[in-house]
PDB file of C-alpha atoms and ligand atoms in Angstrom:
ATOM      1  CA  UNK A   1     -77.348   7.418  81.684  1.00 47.00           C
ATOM      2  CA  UNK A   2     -74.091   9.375  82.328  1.00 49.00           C
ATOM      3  CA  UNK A   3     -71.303   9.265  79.715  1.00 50.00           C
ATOM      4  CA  UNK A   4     -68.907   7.449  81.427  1.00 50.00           C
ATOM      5  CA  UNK A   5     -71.349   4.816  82.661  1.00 51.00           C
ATOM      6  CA  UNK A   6     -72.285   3.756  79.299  1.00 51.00           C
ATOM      7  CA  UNK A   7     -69.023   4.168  78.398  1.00 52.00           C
ATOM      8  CA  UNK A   8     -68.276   1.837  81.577  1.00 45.00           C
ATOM      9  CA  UNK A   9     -70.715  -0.816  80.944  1.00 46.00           C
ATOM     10  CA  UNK A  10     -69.927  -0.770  77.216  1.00 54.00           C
ATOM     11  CA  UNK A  11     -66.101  -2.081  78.230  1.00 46.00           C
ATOM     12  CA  UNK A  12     -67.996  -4.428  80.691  1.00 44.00           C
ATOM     13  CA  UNK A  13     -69.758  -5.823  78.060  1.00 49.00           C
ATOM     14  CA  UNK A  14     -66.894  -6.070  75.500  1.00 46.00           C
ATOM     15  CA  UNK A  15     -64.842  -7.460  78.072  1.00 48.00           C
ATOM     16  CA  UNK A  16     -67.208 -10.204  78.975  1.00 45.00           C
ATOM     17  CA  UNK A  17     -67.907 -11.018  75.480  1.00 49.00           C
ATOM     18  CA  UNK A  18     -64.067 -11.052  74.773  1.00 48.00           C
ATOM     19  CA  UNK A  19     -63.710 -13.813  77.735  1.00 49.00           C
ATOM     20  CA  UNK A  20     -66.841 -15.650  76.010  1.00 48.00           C
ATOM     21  CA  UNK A  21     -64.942 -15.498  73.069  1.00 56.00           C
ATOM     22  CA  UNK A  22     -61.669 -16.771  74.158  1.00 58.00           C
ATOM     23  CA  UNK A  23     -63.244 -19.236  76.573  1.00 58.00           C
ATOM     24  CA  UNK A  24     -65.497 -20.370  73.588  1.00 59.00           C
ATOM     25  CA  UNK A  25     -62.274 -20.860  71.260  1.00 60.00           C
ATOM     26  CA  UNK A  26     -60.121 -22.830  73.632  1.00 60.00           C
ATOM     27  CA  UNK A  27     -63.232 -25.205  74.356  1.00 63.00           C
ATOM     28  CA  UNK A  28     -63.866 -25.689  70.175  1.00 56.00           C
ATOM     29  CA  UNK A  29     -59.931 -26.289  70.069  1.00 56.00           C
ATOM     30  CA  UNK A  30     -59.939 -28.680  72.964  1.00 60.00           C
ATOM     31  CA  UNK A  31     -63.007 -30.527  70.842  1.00 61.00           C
ATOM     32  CA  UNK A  32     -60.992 -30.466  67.976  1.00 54.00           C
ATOM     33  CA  UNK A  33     -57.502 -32.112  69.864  1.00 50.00           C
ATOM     34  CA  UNK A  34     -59.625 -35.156  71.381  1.00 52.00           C
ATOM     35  CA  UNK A  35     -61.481 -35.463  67.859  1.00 56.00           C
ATOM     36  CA  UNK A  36     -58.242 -36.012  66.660  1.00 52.00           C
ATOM     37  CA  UNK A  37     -57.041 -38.105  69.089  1.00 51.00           C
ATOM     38  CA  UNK A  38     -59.897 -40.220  69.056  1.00 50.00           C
ATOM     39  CA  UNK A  39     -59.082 -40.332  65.293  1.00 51.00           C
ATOM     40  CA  UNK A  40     -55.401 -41.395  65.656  1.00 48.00           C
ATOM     41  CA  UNK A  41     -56.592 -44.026  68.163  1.00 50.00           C
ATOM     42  CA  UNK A  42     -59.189 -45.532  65.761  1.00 53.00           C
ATOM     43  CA  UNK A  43     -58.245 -48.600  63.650  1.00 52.00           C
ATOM     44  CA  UNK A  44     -55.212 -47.556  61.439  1.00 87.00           C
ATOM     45  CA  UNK A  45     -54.585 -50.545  59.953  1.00 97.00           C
ATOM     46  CA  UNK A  46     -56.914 -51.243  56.592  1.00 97.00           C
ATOM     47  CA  UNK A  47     -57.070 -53.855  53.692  1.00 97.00           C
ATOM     48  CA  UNK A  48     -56.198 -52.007  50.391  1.00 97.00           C
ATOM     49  CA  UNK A  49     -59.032 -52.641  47.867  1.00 97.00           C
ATOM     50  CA  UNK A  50     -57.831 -55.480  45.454  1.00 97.00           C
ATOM     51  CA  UNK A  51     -57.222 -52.848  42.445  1.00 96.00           C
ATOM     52  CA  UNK A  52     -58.748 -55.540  39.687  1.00 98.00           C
ATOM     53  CA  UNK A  53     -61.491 -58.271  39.403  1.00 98.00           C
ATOM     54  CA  UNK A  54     -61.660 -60.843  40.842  1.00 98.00           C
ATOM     55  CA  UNK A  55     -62.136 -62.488  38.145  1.00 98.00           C
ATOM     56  CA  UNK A  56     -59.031 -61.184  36.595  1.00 98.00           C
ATOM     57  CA  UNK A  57     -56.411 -64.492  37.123  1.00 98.00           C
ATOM     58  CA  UNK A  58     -59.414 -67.241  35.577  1.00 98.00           C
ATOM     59  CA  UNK A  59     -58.902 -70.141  35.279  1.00 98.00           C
ATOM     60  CA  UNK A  60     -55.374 -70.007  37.649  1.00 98.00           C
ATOM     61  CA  UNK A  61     -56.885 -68.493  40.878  1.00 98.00           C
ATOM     62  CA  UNK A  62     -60.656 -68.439  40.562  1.00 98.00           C
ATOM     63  CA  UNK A  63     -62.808 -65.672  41.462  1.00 98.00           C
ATOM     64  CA  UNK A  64     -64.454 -67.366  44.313  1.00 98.00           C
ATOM     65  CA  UNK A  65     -61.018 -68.191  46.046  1.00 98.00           C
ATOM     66  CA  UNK A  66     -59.757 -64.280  45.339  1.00 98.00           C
ATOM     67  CA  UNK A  67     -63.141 -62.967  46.817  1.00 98.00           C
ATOM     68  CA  UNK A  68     -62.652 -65.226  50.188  1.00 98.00           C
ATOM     69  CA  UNK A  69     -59.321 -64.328  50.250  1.00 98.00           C
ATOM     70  CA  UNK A  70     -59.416 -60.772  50.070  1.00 98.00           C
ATOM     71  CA  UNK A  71     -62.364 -60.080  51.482  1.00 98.00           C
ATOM     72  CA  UNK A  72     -62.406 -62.125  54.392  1.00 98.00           C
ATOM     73  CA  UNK A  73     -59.055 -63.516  54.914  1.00 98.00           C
ATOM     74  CA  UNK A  74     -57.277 -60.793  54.460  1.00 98.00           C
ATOM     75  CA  UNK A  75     -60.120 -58.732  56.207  1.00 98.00           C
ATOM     76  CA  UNK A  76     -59.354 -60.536  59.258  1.00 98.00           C
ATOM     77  CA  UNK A  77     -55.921 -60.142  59.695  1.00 98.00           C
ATOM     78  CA  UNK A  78     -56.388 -56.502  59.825  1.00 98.00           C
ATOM     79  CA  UNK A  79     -59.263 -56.696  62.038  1.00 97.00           C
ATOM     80  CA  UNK A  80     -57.435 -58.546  64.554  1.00 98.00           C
ATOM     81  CA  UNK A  81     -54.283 -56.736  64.241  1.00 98.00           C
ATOM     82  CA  UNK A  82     -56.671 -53.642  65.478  1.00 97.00           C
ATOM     83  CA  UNK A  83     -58.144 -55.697  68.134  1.00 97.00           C
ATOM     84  CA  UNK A  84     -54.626 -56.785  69.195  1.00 98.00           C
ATOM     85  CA  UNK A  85     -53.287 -52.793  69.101  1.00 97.00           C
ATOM     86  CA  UNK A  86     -56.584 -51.510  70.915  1.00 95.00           C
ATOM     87  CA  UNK A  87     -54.946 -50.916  74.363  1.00 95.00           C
ATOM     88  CA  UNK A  88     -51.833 -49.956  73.295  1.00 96.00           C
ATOM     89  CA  UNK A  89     -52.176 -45.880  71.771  1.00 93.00           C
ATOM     90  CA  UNK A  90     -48.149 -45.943  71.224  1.00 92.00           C
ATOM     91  CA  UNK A  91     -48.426 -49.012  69.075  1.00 96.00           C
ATOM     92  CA  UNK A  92     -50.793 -47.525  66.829  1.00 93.00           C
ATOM     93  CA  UNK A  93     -49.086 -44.707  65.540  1.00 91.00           C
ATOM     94  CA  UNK A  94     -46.835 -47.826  64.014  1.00 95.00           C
ATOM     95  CA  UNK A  95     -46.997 -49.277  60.051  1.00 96.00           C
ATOM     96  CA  UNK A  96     -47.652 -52.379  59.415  1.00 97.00           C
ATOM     97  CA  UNK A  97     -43.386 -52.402  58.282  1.00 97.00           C
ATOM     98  CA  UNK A  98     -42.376 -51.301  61.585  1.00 96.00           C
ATOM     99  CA  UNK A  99     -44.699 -53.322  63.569  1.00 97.00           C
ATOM    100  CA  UNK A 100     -43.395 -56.901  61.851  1.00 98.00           C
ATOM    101  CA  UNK A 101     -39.707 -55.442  61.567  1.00 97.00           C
ATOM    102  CA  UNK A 102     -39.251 -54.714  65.497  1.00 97.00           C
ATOM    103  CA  UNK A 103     -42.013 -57.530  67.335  1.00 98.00           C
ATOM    104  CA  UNK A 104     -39.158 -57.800  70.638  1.00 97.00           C
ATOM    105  CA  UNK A 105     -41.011 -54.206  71.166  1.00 95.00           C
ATOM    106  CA  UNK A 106     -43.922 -55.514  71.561  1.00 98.00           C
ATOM    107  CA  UNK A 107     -45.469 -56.675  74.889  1.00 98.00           C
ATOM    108  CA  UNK A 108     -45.330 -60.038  75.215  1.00 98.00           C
ATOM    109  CA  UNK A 109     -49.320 -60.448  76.236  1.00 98.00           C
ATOM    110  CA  UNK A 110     -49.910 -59.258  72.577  1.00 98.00           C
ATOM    111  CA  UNK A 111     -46.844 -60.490  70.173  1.00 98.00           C
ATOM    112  CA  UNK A 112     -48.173 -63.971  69.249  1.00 98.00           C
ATOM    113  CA  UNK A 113     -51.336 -61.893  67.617  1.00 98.00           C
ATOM    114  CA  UNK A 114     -49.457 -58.767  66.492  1.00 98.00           C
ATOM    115  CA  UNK A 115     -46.954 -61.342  64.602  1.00 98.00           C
ATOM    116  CA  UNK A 116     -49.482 -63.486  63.168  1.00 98.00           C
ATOM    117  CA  UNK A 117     -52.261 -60.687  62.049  1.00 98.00           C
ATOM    118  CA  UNK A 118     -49.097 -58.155  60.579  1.00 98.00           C
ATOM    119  CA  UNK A 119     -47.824 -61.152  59.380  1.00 98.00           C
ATOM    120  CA  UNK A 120     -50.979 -61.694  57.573  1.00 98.00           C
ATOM    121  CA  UNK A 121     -51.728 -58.261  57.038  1.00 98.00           C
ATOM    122  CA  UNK A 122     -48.022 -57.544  55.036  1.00 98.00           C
ATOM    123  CA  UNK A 123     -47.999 -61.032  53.343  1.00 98.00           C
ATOM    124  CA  UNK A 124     -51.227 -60.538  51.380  1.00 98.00           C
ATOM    125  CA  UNK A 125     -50.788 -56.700  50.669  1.00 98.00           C
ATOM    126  CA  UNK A 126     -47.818 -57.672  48.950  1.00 98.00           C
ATOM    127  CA  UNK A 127     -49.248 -61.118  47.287  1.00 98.00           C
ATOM    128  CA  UNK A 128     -52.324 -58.803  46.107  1.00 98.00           C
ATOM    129  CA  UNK A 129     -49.440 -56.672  43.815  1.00 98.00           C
ATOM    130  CA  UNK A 130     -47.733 -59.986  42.730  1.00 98.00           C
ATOM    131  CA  UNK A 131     -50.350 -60.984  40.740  1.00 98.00           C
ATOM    132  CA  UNK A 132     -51.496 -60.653  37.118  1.00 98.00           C
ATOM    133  CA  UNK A 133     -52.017 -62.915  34.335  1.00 98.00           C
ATOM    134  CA  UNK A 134     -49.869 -62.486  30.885  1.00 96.00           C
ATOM    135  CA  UNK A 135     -47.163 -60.736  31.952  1.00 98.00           C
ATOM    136  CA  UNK A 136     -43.896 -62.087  30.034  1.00 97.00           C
ATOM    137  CA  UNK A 137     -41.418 -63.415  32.360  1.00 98.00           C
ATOM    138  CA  UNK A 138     -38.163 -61.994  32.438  1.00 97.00           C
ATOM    139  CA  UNK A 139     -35.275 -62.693  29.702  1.00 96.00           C
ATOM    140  CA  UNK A 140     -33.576 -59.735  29.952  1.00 96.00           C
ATOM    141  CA  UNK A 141     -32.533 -57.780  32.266  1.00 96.00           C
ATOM    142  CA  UNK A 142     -31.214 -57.261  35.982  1.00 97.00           C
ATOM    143  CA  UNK A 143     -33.715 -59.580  37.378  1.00 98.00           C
ATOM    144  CA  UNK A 144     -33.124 -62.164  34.449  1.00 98.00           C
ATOM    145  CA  UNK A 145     -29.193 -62.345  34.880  1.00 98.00           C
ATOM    146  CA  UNK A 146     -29.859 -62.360  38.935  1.00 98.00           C
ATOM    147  CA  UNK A 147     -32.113 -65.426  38.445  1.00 98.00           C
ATOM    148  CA  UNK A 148     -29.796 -67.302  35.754  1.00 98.00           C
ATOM    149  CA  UNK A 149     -26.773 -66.449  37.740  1.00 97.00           C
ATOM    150  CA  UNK A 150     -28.350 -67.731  41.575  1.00 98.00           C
ATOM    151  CA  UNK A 151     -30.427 -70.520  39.769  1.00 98.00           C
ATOM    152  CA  UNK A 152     -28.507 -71.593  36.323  1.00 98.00           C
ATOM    153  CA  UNK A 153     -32.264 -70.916  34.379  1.00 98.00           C
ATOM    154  CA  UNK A 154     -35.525 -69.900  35.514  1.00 98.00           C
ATOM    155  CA  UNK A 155     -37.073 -73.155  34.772  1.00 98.00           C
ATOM    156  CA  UNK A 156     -34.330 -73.973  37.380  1.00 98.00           C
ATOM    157  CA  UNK A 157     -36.081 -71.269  39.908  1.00 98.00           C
ATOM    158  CA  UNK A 158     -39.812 -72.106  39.228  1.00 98.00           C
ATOM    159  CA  UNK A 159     -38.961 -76.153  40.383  1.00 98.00           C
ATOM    160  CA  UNK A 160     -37.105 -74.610  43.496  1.00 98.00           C
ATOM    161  CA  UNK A 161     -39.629 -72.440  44.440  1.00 98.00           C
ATOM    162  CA  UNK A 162     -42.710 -74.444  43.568  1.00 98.00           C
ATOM    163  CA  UNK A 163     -40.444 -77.287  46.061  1.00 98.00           C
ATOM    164  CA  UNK A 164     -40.005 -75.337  48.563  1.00 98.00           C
ATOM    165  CA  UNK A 165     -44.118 -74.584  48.672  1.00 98.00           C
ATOM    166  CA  UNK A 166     -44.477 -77.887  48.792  1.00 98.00           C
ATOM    167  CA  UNK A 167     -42.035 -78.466  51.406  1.00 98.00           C
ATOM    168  CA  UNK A 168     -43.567 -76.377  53.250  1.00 97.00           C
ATOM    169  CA  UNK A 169     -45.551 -78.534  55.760  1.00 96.00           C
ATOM    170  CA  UNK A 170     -49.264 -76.999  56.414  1.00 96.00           C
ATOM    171  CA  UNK A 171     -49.517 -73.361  55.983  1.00 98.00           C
ATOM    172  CA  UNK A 172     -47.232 -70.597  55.207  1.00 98.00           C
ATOM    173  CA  UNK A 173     -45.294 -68.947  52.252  1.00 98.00           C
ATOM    174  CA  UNK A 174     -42.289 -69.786  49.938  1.00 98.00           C
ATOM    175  CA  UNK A 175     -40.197 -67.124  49.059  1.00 98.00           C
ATOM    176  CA  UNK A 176     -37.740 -65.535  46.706  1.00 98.00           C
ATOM    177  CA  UNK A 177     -35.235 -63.673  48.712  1.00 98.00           C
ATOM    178  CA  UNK A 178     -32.619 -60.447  47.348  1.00 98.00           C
ATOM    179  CA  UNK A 179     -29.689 -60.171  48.914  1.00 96.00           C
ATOM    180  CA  UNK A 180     -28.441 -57.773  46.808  1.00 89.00           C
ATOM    181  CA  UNK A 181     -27.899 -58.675  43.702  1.00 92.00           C
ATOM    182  CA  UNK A 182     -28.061 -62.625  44.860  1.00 96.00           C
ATOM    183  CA  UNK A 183     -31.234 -64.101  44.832  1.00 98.00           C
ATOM    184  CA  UNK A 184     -32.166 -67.469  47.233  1.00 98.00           C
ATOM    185  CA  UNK A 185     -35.431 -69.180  48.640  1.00 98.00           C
ATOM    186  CA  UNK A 186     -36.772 -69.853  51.438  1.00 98.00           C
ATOM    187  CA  UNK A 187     -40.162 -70.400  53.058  1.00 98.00           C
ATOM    188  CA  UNK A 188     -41.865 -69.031  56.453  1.00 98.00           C
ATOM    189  CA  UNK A 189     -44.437 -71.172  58.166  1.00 98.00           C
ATOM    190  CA  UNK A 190     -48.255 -69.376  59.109  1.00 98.00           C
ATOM    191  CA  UNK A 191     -47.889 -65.639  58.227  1.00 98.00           C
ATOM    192  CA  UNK A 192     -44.460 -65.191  59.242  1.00 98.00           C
ATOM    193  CA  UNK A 193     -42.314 -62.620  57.412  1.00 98.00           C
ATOM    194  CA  UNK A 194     -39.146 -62.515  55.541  1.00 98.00           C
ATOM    195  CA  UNK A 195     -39.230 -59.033  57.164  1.00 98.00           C
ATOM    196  CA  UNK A 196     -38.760 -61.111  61.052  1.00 97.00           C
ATOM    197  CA  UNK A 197     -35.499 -62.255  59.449  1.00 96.00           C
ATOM    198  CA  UNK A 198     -34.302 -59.173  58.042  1.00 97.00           C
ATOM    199  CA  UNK A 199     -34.876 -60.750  54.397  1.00 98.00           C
ATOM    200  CA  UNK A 200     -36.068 -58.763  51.743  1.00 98.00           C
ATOM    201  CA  UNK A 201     -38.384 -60.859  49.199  1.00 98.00           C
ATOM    202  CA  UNK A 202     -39.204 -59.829  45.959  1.00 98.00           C
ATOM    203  CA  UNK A 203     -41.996 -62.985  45.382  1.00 98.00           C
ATOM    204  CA  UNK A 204     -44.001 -64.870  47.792  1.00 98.00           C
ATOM    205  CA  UNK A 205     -46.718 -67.782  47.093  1.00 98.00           C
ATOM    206  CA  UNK A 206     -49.301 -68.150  49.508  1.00 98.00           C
ATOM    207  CA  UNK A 207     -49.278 -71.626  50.064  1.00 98.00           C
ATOM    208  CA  UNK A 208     -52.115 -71.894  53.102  1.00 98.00           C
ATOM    209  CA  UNK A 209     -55.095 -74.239  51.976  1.00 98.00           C
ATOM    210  CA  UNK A 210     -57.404 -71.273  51.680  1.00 98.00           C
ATOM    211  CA  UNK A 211     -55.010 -70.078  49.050  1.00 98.00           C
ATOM    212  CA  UNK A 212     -56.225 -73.364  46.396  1.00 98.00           C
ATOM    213  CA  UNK A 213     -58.510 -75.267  48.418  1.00 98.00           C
ATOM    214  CA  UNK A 214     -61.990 -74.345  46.606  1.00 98.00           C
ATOM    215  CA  UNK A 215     -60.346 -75.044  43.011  1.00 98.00           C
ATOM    216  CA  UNK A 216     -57.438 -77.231  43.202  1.00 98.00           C
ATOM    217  CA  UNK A 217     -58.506 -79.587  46.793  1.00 98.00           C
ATOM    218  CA  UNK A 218     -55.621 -80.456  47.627  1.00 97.00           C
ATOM    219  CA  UNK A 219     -53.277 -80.492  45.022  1.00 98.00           C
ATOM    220  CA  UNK A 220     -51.022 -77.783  46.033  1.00 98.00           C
ATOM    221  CA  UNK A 221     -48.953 -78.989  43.400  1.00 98.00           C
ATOM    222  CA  UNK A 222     -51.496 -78.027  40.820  1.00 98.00           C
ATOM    223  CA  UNK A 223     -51.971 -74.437  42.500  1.00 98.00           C
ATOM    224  CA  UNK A 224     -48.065 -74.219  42.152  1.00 98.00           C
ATOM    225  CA  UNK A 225     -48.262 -74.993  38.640  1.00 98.00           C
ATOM    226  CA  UNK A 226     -50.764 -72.687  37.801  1.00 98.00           C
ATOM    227  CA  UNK A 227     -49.340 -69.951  40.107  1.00 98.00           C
ATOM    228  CA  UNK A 228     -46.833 -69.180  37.295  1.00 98.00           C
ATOM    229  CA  UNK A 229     -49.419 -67.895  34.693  1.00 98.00           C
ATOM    230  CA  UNK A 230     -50.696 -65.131  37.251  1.00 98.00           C
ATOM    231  CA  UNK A 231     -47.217 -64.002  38.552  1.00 98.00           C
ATOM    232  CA  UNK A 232     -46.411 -60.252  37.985  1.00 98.00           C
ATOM    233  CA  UNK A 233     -43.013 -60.154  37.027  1.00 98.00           C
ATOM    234  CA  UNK A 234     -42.631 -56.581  36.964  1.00 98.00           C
ATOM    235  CA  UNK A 235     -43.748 -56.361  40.178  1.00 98.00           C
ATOM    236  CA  UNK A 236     -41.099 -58.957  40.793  1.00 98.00           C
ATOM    237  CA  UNK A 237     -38.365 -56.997  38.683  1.00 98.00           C
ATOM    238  CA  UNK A 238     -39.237 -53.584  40.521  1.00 98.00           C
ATOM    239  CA  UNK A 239     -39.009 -55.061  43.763  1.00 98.00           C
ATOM    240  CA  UNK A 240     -35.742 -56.729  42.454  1.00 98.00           C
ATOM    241  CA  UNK A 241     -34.241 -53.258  41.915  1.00 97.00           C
ATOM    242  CA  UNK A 242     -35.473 -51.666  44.822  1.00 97.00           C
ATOM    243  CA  UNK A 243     -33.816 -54.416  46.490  1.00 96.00           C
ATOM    244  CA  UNK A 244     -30.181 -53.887  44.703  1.00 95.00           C
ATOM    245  CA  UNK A 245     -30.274 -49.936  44.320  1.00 89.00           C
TER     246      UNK A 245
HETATM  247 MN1   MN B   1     -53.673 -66.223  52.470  1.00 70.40          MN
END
C-alpha cells in the first residue's frame, strides 16, 4: 500500500469513527434529556416520613390512629394529587404551596381533586410538625403576649379553638390564624386551606373522624381535650414569628 493511501484511509477511518463518536454522544445525551424528563414527570408530590413513633403522643393520639393516619390517609392524598396532576406536565413542576395558593389556575376538569388532595396533602404535613407531647406552653414571649392580647388568656384561646372544632360540622380543621402580630380563629371544612384564603395559620386540629374515631368514638370533645397535651408549641411560636417578621 502506497503512502498516501494509508495515509488516506487512515483519515477515512478517523473520520468515520469521529462521526460514530459524535453521533454516539448526541444519542447518550438525548437518553439522558428524556430520562430526565421522564423523571420530572414522575410523581413529585411525596408524604414526608412521620420523623417519630408512632407511639410517641400515648395515651392522647394512639399509635393505631397515627399509623392510619399517616400511612394511609395521608398516603392518599398524595397519591391522588399525582393521579389528579398526571396529564398535566406544567402542573407538576408546581409545590404543593403554589398549587393550593393559585387553584383559579387550575383546569376546571381537575380543581375539585387538586383542592381536596393538596388540601390534604399541606394540612397533614403541617399537623405532622404540630405535634409533640410535653412541650410547655407559652408564658413568655411574642407568641404569649399575641395570644393574651387577641384572646385575654390562653385558657381563653384553648375554649375558642377547641369550639370552633366542634363547630365545625363533619370534617375539616380549626385554625389559629396570624395576621401579623394579631392572632384569630377560624375553621375550613374537608381539607380546605387557610392558604385558599390568603390566611396564614400557625396551628391547625384535624378534626375529621379518622383523626379520633378508633380511640375517642365520637367524642370529638374528648380528642379536643386531649389535643392540648400533644401540641408543639414551638412549632406554634416559630411559625408565629415567621408569620410577624
Ligand atoms: Mn386527617
Amino acid at each position: 500500500m502506497s503512502h498516501n493511501r494509508r495515509k488516506f484511509l487512515q483519515t477515512v477511518s478517523l473520520a468515520i469513527a469521529g462521526t460514530f463518536t459524535a453521533a454516539a454522544s448526541a444519542q447518550i445525551l438525548q437518553q439522558t434529556i428524556t430520562q430526565q424528563t421522564k423523571e420530572i414527570k414522575k410523581m413529585t408530590h411525596e408524604v414526608a416520613p412521620l420523623g417519630y413513633a408512632f407511639d410517641a403522643l400515648e395515651p392522647f393520639i394512639d399509635a393505631k390512629t397515627m399509623e392510619i393516619h399517616h400511612d394511609k390517609h395521608h398516603a392518599a392524598y398524595v397519591t391522588n394529587l399525582n393521579n389528579a396532576l398526571a396529564n398535566y406536565a406544567d402542573l407538576q413542576g408546581k409545590t404543593a404551596i403554589q398549587l393550593i395558593s393559585n387553584l383559579n389556575a387550575i383546569p376546571e376538569t381537575i380543581r375539585t381533586a387538586v383542592r381536596n388532595n393538596v388540601g390534604g396533602h399541606v394540612n397533614h404535613t403541617m399537623f405532622w410538625q404540630q405535634l409533640k407531647k410535653g412541650v410547655a406552653e407559652p408564658t413568655t414571649g411574642k407568641l404569649a403576649d399575641a395570644v393574651k392580647t387577641s384572646f385575654g388568656s390562653l385558657e381563653e384561646f384553648k375554649k375558642q379553638f377547641a369550639d370552633a372544632g366542634m363547630k365545625r360540622f363533619g370534617s375539616g380543621w380549626a385554625w389559629l390564624i396570624a395576621d401579623g402580630g394579631k392572632l384569630s380563629i377560624i375553621s375550613t371544612a374537608n381539607q380546605d386551606s387557610p392558604i385558599m384564603e390568603e390566611k396564614t395559620a400557625v396551628l391547625g386540629v384535624d378534626v375529621w373522624e379518622h383523626a379520633y374515631y378508633l380511640k375517642y368514638q365520637n367524642r370529638r370533645a374528648d380528642y379536643l381535650a386531649a389535643f392540648w397535651n400533644v401540641v408543639n408549641w414551638d412549632d406554634v411560636a416559630q411559625r408565629f414569628a415567621e408569620a410577624t417578621k
